[in-house]
Short mmCIF file of C-alpha atoms and ligand atoms in Angstrom, two decimals:
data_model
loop_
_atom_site.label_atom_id
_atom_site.label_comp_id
_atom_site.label_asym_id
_atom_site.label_seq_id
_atom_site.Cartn_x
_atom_site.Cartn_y
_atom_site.Cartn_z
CA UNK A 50 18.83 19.36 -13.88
CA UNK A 51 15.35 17.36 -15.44
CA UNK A 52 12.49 19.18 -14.34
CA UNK A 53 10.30 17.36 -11.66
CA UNK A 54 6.86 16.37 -11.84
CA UNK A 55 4.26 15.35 -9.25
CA UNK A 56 2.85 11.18 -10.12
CA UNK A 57 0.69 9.94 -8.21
CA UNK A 58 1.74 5.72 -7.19
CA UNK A 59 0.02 3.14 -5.13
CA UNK A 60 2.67 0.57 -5.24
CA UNK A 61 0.61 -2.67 -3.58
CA UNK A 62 -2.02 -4.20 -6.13
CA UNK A 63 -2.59 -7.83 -6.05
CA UNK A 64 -3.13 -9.89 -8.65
CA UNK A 65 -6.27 -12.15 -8.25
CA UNK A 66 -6.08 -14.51 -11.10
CA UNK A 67 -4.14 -15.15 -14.75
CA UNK A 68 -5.84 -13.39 -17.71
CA UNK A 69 -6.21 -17.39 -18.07
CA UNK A 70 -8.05 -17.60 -15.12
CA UNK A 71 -5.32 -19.31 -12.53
CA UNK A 72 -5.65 -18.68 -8.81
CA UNK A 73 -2.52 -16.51 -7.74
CA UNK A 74 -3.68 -14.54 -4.81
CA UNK A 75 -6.55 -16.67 -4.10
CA UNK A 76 -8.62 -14.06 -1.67
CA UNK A 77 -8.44 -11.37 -3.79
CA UNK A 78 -10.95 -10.67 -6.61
CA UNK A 79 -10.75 -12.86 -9.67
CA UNK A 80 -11.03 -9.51 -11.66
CA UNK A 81 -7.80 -8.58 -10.17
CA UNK A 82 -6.17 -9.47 -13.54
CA UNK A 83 -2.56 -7.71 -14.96
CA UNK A 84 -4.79 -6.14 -17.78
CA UNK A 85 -7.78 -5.20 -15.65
CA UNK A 86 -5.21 -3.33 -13.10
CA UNK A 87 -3.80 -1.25 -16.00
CA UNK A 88 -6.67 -0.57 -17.40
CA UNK A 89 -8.55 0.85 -13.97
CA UNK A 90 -5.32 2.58 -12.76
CA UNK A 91 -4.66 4.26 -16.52
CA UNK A 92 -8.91 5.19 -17.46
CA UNK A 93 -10.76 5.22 -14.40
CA UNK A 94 -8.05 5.78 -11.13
CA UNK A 95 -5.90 8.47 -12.68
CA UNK A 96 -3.01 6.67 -11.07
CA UNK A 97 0.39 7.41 -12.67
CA UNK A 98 2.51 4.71 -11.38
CA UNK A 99 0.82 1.14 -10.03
CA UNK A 100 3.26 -1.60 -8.07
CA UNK A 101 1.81 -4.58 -9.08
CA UNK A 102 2.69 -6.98 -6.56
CA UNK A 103 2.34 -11.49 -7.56
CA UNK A 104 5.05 -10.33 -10.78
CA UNK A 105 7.28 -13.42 -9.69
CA UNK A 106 4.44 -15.65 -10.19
CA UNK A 107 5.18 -17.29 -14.07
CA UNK A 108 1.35 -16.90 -15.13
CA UNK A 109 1.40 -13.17 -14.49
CA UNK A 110 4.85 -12.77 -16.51
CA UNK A 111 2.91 -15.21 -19.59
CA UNK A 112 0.69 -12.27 -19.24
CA UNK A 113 3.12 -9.52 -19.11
CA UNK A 114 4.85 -10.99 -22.20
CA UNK A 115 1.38 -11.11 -24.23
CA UNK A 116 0.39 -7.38 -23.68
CA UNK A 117 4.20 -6.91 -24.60
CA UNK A 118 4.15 -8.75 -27.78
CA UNK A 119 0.91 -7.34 -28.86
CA UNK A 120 1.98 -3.31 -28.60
CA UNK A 121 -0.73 -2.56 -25.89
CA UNK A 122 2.33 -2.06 -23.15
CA UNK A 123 5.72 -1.56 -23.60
CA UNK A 124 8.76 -1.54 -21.54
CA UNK A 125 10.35 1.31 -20.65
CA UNK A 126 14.07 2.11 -20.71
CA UNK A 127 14.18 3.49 -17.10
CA UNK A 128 12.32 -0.04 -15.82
CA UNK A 129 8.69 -0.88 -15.56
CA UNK A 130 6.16 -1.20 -18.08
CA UNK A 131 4.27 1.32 -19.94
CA UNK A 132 0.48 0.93 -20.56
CA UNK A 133 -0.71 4.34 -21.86
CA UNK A 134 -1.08 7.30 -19.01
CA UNK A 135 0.24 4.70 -16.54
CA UNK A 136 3.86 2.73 -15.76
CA UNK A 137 3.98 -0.49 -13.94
CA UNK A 138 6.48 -1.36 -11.40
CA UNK A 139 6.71 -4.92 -11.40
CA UNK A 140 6.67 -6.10 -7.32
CA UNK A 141 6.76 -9.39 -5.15
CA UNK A 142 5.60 -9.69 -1.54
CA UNK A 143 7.15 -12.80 0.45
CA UNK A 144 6.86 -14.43 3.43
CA UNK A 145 9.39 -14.56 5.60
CA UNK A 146 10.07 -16.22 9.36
CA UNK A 147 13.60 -16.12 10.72
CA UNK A 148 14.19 -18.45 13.74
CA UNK A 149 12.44 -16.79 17.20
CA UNK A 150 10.32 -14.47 15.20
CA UNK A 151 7.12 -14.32 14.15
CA UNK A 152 6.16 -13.81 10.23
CA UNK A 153 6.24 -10.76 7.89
CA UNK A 154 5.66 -9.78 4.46
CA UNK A 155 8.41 -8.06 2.49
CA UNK A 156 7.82 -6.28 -1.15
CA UNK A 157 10.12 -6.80 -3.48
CA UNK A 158 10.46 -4.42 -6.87
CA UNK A 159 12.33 -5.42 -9.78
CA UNK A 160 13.42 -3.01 -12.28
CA UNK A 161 12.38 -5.59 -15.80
CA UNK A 162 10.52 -8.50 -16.53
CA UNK A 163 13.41 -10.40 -17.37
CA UNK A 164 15.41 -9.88 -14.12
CA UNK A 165 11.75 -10.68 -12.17
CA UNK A 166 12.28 -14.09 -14.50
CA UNK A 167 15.56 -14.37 -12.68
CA UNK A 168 13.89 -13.99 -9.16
CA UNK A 169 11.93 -16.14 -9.82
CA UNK A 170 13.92 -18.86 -10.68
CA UNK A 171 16.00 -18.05 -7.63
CA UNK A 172 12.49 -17.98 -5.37
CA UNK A 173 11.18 -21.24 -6.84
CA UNK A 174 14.13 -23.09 -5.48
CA UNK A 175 13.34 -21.54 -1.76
CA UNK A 176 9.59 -21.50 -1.96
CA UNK A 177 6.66 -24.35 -2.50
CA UNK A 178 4.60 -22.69 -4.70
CA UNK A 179 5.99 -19.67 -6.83
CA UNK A 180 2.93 -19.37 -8.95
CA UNK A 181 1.03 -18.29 -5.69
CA UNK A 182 1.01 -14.65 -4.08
CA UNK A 183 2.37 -14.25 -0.41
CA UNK A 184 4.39 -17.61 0.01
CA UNK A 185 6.61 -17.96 2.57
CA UNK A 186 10.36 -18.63 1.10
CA UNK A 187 12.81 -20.68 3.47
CA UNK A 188 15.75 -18.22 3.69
CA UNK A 189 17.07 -15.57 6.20
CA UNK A 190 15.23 -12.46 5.57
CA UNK A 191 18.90 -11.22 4.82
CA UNK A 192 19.50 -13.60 2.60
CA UNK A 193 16.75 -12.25 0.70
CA UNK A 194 17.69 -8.75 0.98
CA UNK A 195 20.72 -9.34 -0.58
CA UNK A 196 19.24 -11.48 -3.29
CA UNK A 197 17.24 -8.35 -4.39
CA UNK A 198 20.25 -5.72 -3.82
CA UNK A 199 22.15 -7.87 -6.48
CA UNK A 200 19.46 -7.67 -8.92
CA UNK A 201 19.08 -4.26 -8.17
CA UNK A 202 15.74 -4.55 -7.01
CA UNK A 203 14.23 -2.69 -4.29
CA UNK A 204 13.04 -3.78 -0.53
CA UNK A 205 10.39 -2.53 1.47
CA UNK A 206 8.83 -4.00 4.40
CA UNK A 207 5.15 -4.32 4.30
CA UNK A 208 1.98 -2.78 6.20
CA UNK A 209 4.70 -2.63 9.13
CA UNK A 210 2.65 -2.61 12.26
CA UNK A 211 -0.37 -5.05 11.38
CA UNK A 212 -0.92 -7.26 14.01
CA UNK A 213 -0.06 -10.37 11.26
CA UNK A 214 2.91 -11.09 8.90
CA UNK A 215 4.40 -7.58 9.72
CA UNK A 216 8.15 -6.60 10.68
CA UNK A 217 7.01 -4.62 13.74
CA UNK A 218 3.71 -6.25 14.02
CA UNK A 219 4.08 -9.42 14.71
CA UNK A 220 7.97 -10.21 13.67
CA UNK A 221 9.97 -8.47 16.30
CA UNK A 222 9.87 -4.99 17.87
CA UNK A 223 13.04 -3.79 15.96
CA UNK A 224 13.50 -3.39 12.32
CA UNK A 225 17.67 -4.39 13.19
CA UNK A 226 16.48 -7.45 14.32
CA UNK A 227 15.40 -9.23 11.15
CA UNK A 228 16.74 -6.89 8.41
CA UNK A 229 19.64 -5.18 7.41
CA UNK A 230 19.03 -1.58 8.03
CA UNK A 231 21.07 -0.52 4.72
CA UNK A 232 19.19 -2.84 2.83
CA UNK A 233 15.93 -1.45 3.20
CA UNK A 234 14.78 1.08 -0.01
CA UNK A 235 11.39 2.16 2.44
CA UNK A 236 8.77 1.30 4.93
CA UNK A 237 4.67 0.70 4.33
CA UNK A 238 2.74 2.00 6.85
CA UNK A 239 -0.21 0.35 6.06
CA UNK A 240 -3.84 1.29 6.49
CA UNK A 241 -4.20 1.21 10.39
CA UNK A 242 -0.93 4.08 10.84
CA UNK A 243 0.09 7.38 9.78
CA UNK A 244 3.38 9.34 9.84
CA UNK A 245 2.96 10.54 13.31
CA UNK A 246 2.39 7.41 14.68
CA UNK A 247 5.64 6.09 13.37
CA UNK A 248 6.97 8.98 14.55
CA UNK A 249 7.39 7.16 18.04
CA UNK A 250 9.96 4.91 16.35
CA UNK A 251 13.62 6.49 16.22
CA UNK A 252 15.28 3.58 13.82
CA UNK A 253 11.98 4.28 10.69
CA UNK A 254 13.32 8.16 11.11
CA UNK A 255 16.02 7.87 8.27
CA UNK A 256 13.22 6.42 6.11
CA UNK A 257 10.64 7.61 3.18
CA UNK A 258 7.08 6.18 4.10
CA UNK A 259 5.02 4.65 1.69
CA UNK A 260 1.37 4.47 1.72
CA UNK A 261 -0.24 2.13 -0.49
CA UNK A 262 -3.81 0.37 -0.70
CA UNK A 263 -2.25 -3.61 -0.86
CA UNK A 264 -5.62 -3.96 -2.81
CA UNK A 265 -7.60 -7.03 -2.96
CA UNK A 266 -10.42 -5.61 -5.32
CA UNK A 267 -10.51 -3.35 -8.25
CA UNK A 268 -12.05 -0.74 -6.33
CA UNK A 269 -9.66 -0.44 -3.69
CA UNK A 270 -6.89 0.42 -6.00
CA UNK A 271 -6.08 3.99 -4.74
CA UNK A 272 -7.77 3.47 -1.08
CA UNK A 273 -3.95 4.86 -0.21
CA UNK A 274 -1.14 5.84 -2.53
CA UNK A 275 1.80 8.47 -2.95
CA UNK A 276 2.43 11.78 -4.62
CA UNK A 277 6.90 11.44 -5.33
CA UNK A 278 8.02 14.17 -7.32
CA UNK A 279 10.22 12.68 -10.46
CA UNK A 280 11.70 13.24 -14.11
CA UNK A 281 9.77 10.81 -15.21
CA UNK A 282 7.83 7.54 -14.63
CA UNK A 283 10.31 4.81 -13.89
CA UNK A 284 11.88 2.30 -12.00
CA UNK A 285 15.36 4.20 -11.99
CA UNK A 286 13.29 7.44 -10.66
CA UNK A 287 11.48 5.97 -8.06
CA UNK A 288 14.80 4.45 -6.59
CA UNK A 289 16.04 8.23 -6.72
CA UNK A 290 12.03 9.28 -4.82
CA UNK A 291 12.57 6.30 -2.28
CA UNK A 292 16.30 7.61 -1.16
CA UNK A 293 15.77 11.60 -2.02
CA UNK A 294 18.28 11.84 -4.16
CA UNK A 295 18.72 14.80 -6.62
CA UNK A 296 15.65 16.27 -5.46
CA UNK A 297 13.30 13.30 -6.45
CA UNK A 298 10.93 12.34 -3.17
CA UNK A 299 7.79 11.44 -1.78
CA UNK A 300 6.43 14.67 -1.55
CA UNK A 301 2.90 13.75 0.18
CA UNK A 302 1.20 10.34 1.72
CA UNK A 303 -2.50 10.11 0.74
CA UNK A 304 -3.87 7.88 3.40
CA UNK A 305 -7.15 6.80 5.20
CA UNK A 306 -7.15 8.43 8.81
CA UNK A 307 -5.74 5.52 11.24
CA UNK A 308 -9.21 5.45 12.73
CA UNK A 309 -10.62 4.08 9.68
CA UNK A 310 -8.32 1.65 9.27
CA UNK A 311 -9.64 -1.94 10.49
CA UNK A 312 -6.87 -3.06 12.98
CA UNK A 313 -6.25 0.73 15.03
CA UNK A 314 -8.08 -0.66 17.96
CA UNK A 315 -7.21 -3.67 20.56
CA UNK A 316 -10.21 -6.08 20.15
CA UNK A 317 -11.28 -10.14 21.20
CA UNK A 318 -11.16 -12.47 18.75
CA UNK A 319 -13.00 -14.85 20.48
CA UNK A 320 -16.13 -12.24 21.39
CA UNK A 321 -15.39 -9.76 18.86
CA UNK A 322 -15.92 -7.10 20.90
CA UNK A 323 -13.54 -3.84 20.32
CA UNK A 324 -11.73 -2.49 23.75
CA UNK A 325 -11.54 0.61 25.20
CA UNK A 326 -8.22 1.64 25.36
CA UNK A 327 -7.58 2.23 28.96
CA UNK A 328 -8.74 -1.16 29.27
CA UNK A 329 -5.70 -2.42 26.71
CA UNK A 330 -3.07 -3.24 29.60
CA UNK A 331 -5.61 -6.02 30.19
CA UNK A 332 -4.36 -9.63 29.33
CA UNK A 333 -8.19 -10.97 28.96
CA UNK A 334 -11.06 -9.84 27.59
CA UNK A 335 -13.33 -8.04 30.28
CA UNK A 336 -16.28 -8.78 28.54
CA UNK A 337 -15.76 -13.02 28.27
CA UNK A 338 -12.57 -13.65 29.97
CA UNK A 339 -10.47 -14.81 26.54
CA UNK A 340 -6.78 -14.01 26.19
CA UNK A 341 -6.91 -14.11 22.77
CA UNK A 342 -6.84 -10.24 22.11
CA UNK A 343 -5.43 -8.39 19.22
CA UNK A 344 -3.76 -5.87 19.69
CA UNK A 345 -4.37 -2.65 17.99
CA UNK A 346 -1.97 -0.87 15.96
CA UNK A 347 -1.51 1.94 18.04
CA UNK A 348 -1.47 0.09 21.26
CA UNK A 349 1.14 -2.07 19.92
CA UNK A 350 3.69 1.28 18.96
CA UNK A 351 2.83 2.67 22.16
CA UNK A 352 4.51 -1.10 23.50
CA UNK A 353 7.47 -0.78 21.30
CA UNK A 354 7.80 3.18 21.29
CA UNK A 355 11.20 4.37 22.33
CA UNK A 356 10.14 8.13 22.29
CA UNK A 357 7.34 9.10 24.33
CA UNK A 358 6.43 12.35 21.78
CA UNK A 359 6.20 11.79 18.01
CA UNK A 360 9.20 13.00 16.31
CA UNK A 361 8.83 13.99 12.18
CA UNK A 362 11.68 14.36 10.69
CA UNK A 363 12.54 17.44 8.31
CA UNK A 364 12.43 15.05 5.16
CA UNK A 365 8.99 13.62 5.78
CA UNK A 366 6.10 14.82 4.01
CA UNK A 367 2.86 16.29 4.77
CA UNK A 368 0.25 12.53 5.14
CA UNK A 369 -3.03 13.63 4.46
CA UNK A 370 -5.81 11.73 5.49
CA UNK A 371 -8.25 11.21 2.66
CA UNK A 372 -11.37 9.20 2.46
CA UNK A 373 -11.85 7.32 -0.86
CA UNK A 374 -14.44 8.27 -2.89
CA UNK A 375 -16.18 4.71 -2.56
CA UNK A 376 -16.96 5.06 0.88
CA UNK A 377 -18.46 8.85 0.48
CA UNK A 378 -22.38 8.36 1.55
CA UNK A 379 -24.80 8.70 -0.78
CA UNK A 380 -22.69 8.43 -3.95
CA UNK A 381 -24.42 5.92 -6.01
CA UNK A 382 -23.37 4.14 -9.28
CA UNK A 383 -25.00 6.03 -11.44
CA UNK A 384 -23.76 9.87 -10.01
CA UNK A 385 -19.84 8.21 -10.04
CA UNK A 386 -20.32 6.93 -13.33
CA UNK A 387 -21.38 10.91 -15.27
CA UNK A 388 -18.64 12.55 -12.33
CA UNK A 389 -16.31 9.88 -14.18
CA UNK A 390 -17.69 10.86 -17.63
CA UNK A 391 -17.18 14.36 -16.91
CA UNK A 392 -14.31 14.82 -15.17
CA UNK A 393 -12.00 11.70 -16.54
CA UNK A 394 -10.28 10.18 -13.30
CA UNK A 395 -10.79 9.73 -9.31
CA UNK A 396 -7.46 11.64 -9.30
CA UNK A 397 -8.90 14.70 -11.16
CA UNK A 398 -11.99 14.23 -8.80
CA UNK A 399 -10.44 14.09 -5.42
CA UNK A 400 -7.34 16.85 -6.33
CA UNK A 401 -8.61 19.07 -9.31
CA UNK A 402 -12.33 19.42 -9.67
CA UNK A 403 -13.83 22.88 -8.28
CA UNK A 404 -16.75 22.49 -5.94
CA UNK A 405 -18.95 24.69 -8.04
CA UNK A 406 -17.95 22.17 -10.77
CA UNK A 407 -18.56 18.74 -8.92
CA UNK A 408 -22.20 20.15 -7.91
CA UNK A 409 -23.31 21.02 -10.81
CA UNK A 410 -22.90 17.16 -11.99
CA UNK A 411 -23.19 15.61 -8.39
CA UNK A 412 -25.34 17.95 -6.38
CA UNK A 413 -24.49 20.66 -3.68
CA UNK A 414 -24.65 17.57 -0.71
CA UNK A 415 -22.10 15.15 -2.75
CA UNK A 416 -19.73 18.06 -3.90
CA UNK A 417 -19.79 19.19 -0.63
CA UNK A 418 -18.38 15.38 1.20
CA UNK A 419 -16.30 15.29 -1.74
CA UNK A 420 -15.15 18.64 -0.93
CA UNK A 421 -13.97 17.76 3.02
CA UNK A 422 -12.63 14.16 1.72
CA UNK A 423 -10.36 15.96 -0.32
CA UNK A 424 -9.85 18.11 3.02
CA UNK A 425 -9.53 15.54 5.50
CA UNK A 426 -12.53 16.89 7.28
CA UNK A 427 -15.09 14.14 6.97
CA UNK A 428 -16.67 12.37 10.28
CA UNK A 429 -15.38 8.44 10.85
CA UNK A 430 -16.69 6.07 13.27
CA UNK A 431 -13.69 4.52 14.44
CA UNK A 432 -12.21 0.87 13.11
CA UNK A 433 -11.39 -1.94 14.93
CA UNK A 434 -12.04 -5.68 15.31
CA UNK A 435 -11.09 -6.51 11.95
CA UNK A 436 -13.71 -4.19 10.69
CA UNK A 437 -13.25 -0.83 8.94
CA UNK A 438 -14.47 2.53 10.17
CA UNK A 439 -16.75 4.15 8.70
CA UNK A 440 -17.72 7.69 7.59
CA UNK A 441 -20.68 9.01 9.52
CA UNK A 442 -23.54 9.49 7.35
CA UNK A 443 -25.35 12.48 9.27
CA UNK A 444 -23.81 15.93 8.25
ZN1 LIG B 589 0.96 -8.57 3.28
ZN1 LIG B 590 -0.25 -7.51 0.14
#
């Protein structure tokens, strides 16, 4: 048997804009480019594997076919693209809304560029606007599912429980419902639940969890991602991680605690103001009367929950919360930029670099957050509202 590695993989990047400038995921940061995203995950991230999600849009794959033709990435025989330490899993995320449900985003992972040029082609016949990230295609969600199966792509169901565009957020309250259950390679948890959580859920037991950052901004690449244990970097590998076969898995989620996340609490839209949870059976706001309340992550798995107690399966990994190293008070441009210069990558900083090592270039106080981000230990101020949660500044 190959011998297995640990890669880290944060499989949800968005693409902001063509190396030509186009719009293609037009909130996201027009930095988000395909070379950009290489280039941070590869030199400054230390991530092994990136998903780059907007691939089906033809701008991106104009791009994909320049860094291709000019040597700086290659493709590799396994699937994906190779740009120096890092491979590229080439991704979609779609819109669907079957009749009586609400919307939700799927990802969808093809194994080469040219059979993402087939998807597309098939998309563009079921969608308005294929150059564009996130559009909604006018087909059964099972339609789709199969579409990918016989291009033997991969589907995973995005940022599950967000209270919009999510299977079990705001779709239905059963995974059955809209999707074929066989059909379905893994599940995001997105950044407002953890394993536990999903825990409550008997049908997600059977499968591997994904945490991933669905970044909008350089920067965030990395806010979440995976460690899956492989032969090497590849599409045909991470098909093996996703359904644990001959010992290649997800082997730990690296995720920010649920509390940080920006949707775990039930809040008012119309007074913004965040609700304490015994209050959450309310239908209207208690502070200005408005029934237009959104409901928090974990209130809404408590309301769809068919276990009372979490149940982890003997398959799932250990998730470990971790803060990102942007959000770490008091680390300022300038002390990032010579920890970067020292120590090469966020990865080495958050997983490899000693204490007595970091404070020498950062400073005992800085080493020391570092230190409990890496140990899950760090304060938060819980999120909520549509705002994140923050760490606490005061030790
Ligand atoms: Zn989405
Ligand atoms: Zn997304």
């Amino acid at each position: 048997m190959s011998e297995l590695k640990p890669y880290y993989a944060d499989l949800h990047i968005h693409i902001g804009r063509t190396e030509r400038g186009e719009p293609v995921k037009i909130s996201a940061a027009a930095s988000l480019t395909f070379g950009n995203i290489a280039e941070e995950a590869s030199e400054r991230k230390g991530m092994d594997i990136v998903g780059i999600i907007d691939c089906q849009s033809p701008g991106v794959q104009r791009d994909m076919k320049q860094f291709l033709d000019s040597g700086e990435m290659e493709e590799i025989p396994g699937g994906g693209i190779r740009y120096r330490r890092t491979t590229i899993i080439l991704g979609s995320e779609i819109e669907v809304r079957d009749p009586g449900m609400g919307a939700a985003h799927l990802l969808a992972y093809m194994p080469t560029l040219s059979v993402m040029e087939e998807f597309t082609a098939w998309l563009s016949r079921h969608m308005k606007n294929v150059q564009l990230s996130s559009q909604r295609l006018y087909v059964p969600a099972r339609t789709l599912q199969q579409e990918v199966a016989d291009r033997g792509g991969l589907l995973v169901p995005a940022h599950i429980f967000t209270p919009y565009k999510s299977l079990l957020g705001s779709a239905t309250s059963r995974l059955e419902h809209l999707l074929d259950p066989q059909l379905v390679a893994a599940v995001e948890l997105g950044l407002s639940a953890d394993s536990e959580m999903a825990g409550c859920l008997s049908e997600l037991d059977r499968y591997t969890f994904l945490t991933n950052s669905d970044a909008h901004s350089l920067p965030k690449i990395g806010r979440e991602y995976n460690r899956i244990e492989l032969a090497e970097a590849s599409f045909a590998e991470l098909r093996k991680a996703l359904a644990r076969e001959d010992g290649r898995r997800v082997s730990a989620n690296y995720g920010l605690n649920p509390r940080l996340g920006k949707y775990h609490r039930t809040y008012c839209e119309a007074c913004g103001r965040v609700l304490d949870e015994r209050e959450t059976a309310a239908e209207r706001c208690l502070y200005c009367g408005s029934n237009s309340i959104v409901r928090g992550v974990m209130d809404r798995i408590m309301s769809i929950a068919d276990r009372e107690e979490p149940h982890i399966p003997s398959h799932r990994p250990p998730y470990c919360y971790q803060v990102p190293l942007e959000y770490i008070p008091g680390l300022g441009r300038v002390t990032f930029g010579r920890l970067l210069e020292r120590f090469g990558t966020e990865m080495n900083l958050l997983h490899q670099v000693s204490y007595e090592e970091l404070a020498e270039t950062a400073g005992e106080a800085i080493a020391a957050k570092i230190i409990q981000a890496r140990e899950g230990t760090l304060r938060l101020e819980t999120g909520g509202g549509g705002r994140y949660g923050k760490v606490i500044k005061a030790d």
